[in-house]
Coordinates of C-alpha atoms in Angstrom, one line a residue:
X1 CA -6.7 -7.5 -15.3
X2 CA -4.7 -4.5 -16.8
X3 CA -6.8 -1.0 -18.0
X4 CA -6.4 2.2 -19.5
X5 CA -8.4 5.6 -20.0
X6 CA -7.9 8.4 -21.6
X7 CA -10.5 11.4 -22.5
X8 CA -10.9 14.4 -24.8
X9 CA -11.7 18.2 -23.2
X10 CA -15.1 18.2 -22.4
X11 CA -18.2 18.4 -24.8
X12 CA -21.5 19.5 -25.0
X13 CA -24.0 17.5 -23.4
X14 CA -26.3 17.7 -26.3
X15 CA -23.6 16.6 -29.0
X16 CA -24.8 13.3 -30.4
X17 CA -21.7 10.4 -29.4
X18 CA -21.1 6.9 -30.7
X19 CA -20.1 4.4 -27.8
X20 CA -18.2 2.1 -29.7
X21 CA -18.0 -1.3 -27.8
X22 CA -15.5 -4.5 -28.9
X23 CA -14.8 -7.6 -27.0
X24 CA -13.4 -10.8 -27.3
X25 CA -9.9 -12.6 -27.8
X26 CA -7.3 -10.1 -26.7
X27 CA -4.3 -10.3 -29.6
X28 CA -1.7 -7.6 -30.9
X29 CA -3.5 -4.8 -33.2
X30 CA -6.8 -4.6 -32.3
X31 CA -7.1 -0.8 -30.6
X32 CA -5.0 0.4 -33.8
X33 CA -7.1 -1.5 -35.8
X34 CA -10.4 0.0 -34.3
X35 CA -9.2 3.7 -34.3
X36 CA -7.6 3.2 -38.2
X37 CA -11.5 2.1 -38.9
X38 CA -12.6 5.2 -37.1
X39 CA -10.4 7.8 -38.7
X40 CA -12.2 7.5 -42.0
X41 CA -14.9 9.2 -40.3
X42 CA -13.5 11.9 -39.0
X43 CA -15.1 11.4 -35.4
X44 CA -13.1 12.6 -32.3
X45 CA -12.2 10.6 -29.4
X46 CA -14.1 11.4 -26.0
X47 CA -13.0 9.0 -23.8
X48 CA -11.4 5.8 -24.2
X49 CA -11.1 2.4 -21.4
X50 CA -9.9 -1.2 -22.3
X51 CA -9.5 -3.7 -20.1
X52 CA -8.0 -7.4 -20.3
X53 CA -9.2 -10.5 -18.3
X54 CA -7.6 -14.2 -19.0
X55 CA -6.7 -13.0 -22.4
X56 CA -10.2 -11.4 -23.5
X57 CA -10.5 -7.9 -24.1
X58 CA -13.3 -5.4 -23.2
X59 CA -12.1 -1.9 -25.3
X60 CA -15.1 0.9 -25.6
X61 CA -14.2 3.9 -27.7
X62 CA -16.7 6.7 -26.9
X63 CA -16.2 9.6 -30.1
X64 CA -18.5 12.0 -32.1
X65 CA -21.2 11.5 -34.2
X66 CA -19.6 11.1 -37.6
X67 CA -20.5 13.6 -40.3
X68 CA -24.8 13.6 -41.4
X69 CA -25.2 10.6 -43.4
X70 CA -22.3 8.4 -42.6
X71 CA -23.6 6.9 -39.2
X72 CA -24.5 3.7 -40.9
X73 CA -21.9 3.1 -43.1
X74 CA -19.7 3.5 -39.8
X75 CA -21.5 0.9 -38.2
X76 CA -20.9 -1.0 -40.9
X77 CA -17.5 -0.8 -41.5
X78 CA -16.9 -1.4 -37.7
X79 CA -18.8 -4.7 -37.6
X80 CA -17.1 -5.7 -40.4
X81 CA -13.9 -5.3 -39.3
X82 CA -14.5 -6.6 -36.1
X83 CA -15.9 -9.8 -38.2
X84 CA -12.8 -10.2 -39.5
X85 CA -10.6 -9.7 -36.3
X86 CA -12.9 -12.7 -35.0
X87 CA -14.2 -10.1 -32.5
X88 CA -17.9 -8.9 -31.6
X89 CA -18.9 -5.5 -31.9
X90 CA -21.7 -2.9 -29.8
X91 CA -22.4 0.5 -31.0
X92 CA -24.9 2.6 -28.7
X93 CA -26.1 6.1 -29.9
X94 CA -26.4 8.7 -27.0
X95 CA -25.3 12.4 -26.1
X96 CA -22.3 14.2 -25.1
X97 CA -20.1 12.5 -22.4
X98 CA -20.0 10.0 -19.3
X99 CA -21.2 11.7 -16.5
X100 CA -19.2 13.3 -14.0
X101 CA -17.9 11.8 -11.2
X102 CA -19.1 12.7 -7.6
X103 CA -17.3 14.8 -5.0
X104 CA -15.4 12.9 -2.7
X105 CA -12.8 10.5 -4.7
X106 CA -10.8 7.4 -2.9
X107 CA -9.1 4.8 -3.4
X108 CA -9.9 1.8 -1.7
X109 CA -7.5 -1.2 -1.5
X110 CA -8.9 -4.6 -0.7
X111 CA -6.3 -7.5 0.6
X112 CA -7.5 -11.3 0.6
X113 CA -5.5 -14.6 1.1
X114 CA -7.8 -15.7 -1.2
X115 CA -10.1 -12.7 -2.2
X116 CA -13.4 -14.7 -1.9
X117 CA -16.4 -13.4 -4.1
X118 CA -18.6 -12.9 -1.1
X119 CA -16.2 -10.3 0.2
X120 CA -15.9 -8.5 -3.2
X121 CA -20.1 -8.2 -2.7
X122 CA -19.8 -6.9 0.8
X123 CA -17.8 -4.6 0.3
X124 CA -19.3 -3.7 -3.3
X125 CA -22.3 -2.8 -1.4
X126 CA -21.4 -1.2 1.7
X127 CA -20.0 1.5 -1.4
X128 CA -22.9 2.0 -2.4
X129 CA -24.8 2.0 0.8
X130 CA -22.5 4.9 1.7
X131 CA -23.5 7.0 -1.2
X132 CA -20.5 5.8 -3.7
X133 CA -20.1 5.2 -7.1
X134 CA -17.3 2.3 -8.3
X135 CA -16.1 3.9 -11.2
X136 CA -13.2 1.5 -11.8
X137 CA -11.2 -2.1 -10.9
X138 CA -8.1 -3.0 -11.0
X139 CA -5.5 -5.9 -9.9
X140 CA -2.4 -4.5 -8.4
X141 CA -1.4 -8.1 -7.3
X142 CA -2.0 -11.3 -7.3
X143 CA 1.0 -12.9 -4.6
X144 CA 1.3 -13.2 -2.2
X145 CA -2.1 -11.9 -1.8
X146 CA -4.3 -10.6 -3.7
X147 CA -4.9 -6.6 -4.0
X148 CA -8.0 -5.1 -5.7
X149 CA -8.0 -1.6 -6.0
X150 CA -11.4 0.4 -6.0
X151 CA -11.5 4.1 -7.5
X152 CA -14.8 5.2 -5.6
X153 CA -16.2 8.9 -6.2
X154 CA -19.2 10.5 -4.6
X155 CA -18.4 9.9 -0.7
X156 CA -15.6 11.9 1.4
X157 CA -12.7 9.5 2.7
X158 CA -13.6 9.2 6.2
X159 CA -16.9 8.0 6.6
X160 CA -16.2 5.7 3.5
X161 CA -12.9 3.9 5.5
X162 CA -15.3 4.1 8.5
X163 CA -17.8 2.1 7.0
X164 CA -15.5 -0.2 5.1
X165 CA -12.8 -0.4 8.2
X166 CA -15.9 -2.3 10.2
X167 CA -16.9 -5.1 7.4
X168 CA -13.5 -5.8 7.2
X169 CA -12.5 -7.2 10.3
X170 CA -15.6 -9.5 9.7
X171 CA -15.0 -10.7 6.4
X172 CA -11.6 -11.3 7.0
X173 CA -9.8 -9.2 4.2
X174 CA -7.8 -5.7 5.0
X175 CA -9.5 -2.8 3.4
X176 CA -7.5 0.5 3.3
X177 CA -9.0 3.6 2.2
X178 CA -7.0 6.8 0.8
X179 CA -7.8 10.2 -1.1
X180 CA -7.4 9.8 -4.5
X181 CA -4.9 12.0 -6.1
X182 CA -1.6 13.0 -6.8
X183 CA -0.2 13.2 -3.6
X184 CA -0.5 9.8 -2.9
X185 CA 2.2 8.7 -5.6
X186 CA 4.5 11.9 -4.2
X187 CA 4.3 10.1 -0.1
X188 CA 8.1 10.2 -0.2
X189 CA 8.7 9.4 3.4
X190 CA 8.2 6.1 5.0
X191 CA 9.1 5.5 8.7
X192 CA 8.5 2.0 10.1
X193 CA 8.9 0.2 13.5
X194 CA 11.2 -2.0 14.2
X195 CA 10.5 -5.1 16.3
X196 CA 7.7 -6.8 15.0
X197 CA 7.3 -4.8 12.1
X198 CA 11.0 -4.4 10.5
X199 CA 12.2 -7.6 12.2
X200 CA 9.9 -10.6 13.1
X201 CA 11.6 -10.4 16.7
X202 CA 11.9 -8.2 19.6
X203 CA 15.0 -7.5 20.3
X204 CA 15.0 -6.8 23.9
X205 CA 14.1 -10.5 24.1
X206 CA 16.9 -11.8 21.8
X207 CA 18.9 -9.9 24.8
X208 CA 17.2 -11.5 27.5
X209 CA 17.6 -14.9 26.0
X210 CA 21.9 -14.5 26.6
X211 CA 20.9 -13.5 30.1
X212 CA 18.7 -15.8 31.2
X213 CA 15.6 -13.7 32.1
X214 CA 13.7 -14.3 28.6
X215 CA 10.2 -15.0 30.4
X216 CA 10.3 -12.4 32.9
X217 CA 11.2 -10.0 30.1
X218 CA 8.7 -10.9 28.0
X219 CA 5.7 -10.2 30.3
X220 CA 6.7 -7.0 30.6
X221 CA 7.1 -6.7 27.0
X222 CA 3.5 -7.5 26.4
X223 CA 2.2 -5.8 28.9
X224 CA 3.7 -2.1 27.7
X225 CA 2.5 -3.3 24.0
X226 CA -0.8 -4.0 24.7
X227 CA -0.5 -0.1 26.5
X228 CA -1.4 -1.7 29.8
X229 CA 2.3 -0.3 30.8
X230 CA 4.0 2.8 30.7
X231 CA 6.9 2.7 27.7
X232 CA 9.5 4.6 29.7
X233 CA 9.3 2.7 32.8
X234 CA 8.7 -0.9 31.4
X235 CA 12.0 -0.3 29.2
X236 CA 14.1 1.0 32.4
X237 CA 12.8 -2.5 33.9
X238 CA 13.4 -4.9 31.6
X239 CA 16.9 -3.2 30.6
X240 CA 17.8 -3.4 34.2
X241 CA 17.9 -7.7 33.9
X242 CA 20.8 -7.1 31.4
X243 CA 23.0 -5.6 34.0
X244 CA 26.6 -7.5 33.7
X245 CA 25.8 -8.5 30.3
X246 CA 29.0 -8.8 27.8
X247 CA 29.3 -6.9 25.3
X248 CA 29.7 -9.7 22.9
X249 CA 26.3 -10.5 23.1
X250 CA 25.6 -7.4 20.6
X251 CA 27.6 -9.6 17.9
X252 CA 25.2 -12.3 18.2
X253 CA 21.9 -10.3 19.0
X254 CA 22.5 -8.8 15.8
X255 CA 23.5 -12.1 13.6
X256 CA 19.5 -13.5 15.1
X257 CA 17.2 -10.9 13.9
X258 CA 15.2 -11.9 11.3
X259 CA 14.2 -9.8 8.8
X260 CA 9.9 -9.7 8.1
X261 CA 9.3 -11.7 4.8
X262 CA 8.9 -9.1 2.1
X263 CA 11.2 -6.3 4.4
X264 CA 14.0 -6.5 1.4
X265 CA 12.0 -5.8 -1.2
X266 CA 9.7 -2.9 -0.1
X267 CA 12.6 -1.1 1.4
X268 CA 14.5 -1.2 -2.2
X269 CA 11.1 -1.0 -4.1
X270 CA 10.7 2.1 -2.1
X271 CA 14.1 3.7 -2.3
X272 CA 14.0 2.9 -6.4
X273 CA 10.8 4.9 -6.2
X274 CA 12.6 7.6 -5.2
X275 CA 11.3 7.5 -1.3
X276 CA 12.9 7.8 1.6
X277 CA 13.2 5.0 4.3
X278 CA 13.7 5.1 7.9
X279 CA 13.4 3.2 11.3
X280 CA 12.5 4.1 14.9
X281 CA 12.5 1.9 17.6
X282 CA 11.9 1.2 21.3
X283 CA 14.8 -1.0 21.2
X284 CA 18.6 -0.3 20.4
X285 CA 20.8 1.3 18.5
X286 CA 23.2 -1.5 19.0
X287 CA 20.8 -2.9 16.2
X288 CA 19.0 -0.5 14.3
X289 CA 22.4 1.1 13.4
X290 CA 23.2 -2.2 11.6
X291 CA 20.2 -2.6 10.0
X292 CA 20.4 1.1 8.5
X293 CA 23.6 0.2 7.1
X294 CA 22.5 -3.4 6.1
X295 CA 19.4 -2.0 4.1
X296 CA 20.6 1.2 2.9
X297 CA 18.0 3.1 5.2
X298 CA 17.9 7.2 5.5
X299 CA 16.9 7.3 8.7
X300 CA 17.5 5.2 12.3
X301 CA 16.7 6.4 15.6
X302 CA 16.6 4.1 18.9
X303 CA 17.2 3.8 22.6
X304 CA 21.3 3.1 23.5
X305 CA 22.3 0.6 25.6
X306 CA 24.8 1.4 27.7
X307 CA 27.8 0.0 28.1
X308 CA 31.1 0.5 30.3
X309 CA 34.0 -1.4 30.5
X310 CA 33.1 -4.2 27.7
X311 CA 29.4 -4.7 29.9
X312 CA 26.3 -3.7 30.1
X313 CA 25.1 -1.4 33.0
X314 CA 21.5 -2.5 33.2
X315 CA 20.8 1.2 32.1
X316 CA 19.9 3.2 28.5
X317 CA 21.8 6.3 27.5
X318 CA 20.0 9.9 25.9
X319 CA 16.4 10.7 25.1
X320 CA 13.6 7.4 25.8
X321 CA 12.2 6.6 22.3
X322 CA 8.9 6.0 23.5
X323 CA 5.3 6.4 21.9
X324 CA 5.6 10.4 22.0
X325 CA 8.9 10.0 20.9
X326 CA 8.6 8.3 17.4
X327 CA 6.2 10.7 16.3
X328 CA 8.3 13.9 17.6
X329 CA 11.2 11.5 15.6
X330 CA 8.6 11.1 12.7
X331 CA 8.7 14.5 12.1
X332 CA 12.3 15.4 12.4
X333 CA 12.5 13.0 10.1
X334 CA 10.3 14.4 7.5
X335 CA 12.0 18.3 8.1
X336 CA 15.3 16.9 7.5
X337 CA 13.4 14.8 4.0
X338 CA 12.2 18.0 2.8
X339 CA 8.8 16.0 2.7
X340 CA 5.3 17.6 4.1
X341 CA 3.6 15.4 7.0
X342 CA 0.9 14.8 5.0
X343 CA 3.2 13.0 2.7
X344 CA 4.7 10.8 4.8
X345 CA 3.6 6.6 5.8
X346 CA 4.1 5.0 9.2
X347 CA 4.2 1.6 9.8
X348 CA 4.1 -0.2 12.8
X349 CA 2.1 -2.4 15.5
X350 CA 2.2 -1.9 18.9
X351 CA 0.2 0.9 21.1
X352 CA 3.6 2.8 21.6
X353 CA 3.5 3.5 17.7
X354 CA -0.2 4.9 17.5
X355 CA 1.2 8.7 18.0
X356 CA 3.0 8.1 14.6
X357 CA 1.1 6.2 13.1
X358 CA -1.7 9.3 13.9
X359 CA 0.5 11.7 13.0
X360 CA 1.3 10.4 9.8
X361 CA -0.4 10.7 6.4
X362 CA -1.1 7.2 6.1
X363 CA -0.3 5.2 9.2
X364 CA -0.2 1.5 8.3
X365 CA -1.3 -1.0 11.3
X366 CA 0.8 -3.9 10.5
X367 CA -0.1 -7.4 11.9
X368 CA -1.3 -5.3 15.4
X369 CA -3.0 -5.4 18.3
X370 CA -6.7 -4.6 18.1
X371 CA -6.2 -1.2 19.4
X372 CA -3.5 -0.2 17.0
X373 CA -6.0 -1.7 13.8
X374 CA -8.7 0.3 15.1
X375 CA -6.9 3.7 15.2
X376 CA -4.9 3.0 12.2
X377 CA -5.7 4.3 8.8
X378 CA -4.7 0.9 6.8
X379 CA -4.6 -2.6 8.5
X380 CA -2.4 -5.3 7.0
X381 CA -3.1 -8.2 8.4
X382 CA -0.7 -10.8 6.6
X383 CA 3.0 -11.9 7.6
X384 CA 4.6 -9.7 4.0
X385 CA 5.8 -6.0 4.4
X386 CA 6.0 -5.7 0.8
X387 CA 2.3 -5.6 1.0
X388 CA 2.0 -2.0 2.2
X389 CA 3.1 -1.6 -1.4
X390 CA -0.4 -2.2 -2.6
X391 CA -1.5 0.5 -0.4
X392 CA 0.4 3.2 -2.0
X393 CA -1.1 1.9 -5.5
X394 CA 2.3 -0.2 -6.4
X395 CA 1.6 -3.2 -8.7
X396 CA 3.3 -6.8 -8.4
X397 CA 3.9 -6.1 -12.0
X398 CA 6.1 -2.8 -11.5
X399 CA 8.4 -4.9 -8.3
X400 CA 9.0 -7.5 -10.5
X401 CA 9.9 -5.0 -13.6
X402 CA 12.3 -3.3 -10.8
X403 CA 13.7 -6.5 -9.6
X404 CA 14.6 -7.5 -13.3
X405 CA 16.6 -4.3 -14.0
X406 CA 18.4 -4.3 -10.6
X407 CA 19.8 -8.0 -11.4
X408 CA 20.4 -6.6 -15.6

C-alpha cells in the first residue's frame, strides 16, 4: 500500500466542495489525467489522498464548487473520462473541508509475523474505545515482518500506548506508540546494548567458555538480568573466574560474537540517515572497541578487563558500567551529539538497561524480559534489529533504495 495527501489553506465551512472519488486499475496518467479534467473548471484543490493496493487505486480529489452552472457538465466530463481510462468514478456534493483532526496525534506501529486480521480488529477497536480517530494506514514493511503504521488523532500518547501496550502481549503482535510529529524523523541519537541486543551472545560467557566455568557464569548472568542481582557485584563475581586467563583469548572472544540478524543494516540505514550510533555495555571493551571500529559506530563505552603481564587478573579497570551507568553514559553521549534527550532511542533488554531505556526518548525493549517490555516504551519482540526501523517510521522500501545506491 503506498499514499499521499496534500491540502489547500483552509476554507470556509459553508463553501459548497466537490469530493471527487476514482478507483480501479492503478496505471501511469491517471492523477494528471483527473486534475487536466478538472482545470477546465477552474475549481481549487482542498485536499488530495491516493492510495494503491495490489495494483488498484483509490484517489479522491476534494476541490471547489465549480463556477454557477457548470456542476453538471463537470460531472460529466469526469465520468466520461473515467469511462475511457476503464476506471469508475464518485462525486459527492458537500461543504467546506474534512474535519479537523482531534488533539492528541500518534503514531502507532503494529509488528506481526504474520499480521493476522483479528489483531488488526483488536487493536482497531481498542482506538476507538480510547477516544481515537484512525485517520490513516500505511505499510512500512512487509519482511521480515510486517509493520502497519496507524496515524491516530483525538487521544494523548500515553494512555493510548497504555491501552494498546496490554492487548498486545495478548494478541501476539508488538504495538509501539509515539507522538506524531517532526521530531520523530530529527531522533538523531541511537544508543543500543550490547549482549543480547547488538550481539546474539554474552560475552562474559564466550569468556567463561575458554576458562572452563561457562555454567557457573551463566547463573549469575541470569540472575543480575532478571534484576534479582546487583550489576556491580554479579560482574566483580563472575570476572573473578577469569583470573589467569591469557590474553589470547581476546583474539578469539572477539572472532565468536555474532552479530543480531538485521544489526548491519540498521546501523548503516541509520548512519545514512544522518544519525548517530553508539554502544554501551556491561561487558568489555576488549570487544565493544572492535565492534565500534567494525561498524563504524560514534559511540562505545564498556567495562575493561584487566590485564597484567599477557593475563587476566580476575578484576575490571575504571568506572562499573552498570544500570545507572548507561543512562549517565546515554546522556554524555547525546551532549557530546549535540542532540536533545528527547531525541534520542535506546535499545536494549535486560533490567540493567531500564534506566536508559527510561531516560531515553523512545526506549526500545528488544527481545526482553517481561520487566524490561513492561517499562519500555516500544517492544520488539522478533530476532531482526533492523526492525526498530519501523518504529522510527523507516520503510522496507527506503533500506532497500539505500542499499541499492551504497552497492552503485
Amino acid at each position: 500500500m503506498s499514499a499521499s495527501q496534500t491540502s489547500s489553506s483552509d476554507i470556509p465551512a459553508d463553501v459548497p466542495t466537490l469530493l471527487v472519488k476514482i478507483f480501479g486499475k492503478d496505471r501511469p496518467g491517471i492523477t494528471a489525467g483527473l486534475f487536466d479534467t478538472l482545470a477546465a473548471y477552474s475549481v481549487d484543490v482542498v485536499d488530495i489522498e491516493q492510495v494503491v493496493t495490489r495494483g488498484r487505486m483509490v484517489l479522491c480529489a476534494l476541490v471547489t464548487e465549480p463556477p454557477s452552472g457548470l456542476e453538471g457538465d463537470l460531472r460529466s466530463t469526469v465520468h466520461s473520462w473515467a469511462e475511457s481510462m476503464k476506471m469508475q468514478a464518485e462525486i459527492i456534493s458537500g461543504l467546506g473541508d474534512n474535519r479537523p483532526r482531534g488533539l492528541g496525534r500518534s503514531l502507532v506501529t503494529v509488528l506481526g509475523h504474520p499480521l493476522t486480521a483479528e489483531a488488526t480488529a483488536a487493536i482497531a477497536a481498542r482506538i476507538t474505545k480510547t477516544g481515537g480517530n484512525i485517520d490513516r494506514i500505511f505499510r512500512l514493511a512487509k519482511y521480515p515482518v510486517t509493520a502497519v503504521e496507524f496515524a491516530v488523532s483525538g487521544v494523548e500518547t500515553e494512555p493510548l500506548r497504555t491501552a494498546l501496550v496490554t492487548d498486545a502481549a495478548r494478541l501476539g503482535i508488538d504495538v509501539a506508540v509515539v507522538a506524531a510529529g517532526l521530531y520523530r524523523r530529527a531522533q538523531r541519537l541511537v544508543v543500543m546494548d550490547v549482549d543480547s541486543t547488538l550481539i546474539q551472545d554474552e560475552v562474559i560467557e564466550l569468556f567463561a567458555a575458554h576458562a572452563g566455568c561457562e555454567d557457573r557464569v551463566a547463573e549469575v548472568t541470569a540472575a543480575a538480568m532478571r534484576g534479582e542481582l546487583d550489576f556491580e557485584q554479579s560482574l566483580h563475581a563472575r570476572v573473578a573466574l577469569l583470573e589467569g586467563l591469557d590474553a589470547s583469548v581476546v583474539d578469539k572472544v572477539r572472532s565468536e560474537v555474532r552479530l543480531t540478524p538485521g544489526a548491519r543494516t540498521l546501523i548503516r540505514t541509520l548512519k545514512r540517515l544522518g544519525y548517530q550510533v553508539g554502544v554501551v555495555s556491561g561487558g568489555f571493551t576488549q570487544v565493544t572497541d572492535d565492534l565500534k571500529e567494525r561498524l563504524g559506530l560514534d559511540f562505545a563505552h564498556a567495562n575493561t578487563l584487566e590485564i597484567v603481564d599477557g593475563r587476566l587478573t580476575g578484576k575490571v579497570t575504571g568506572e562499573i558500567v552498570d544500570r545507572a551507568g548507561k543512562a549517565r553514559l546515554l546522556r554524555r553521549f547525546a551532549a557530546e551529539a549535540g542532540v536533545p534527550l528527547s531525541q534520542t532511542v535506546a535499545i536494549g533488554d535486560g533490567a540493567n538497561d531500564l534506566d536508559m531505556l527510561n531516560a531515553a526518548g523512545l526506549g526500545v525493549a528488544f527481545n526482553a524480559k517481561p520487566v524490561v517490555r513492561e517499562a519500555a516504551h516500544a517492544a520488539v519482540n522478533f530476532p531482526f534489529l533492523d526492525t526498530v526501523l519501523y518504529l522510527l517510521g523507516v520503510t522496507r522500501e527506503e533500506v532497500e533504495a539505500a542499499d541499492i545506491l551504497d552497492i552503485g
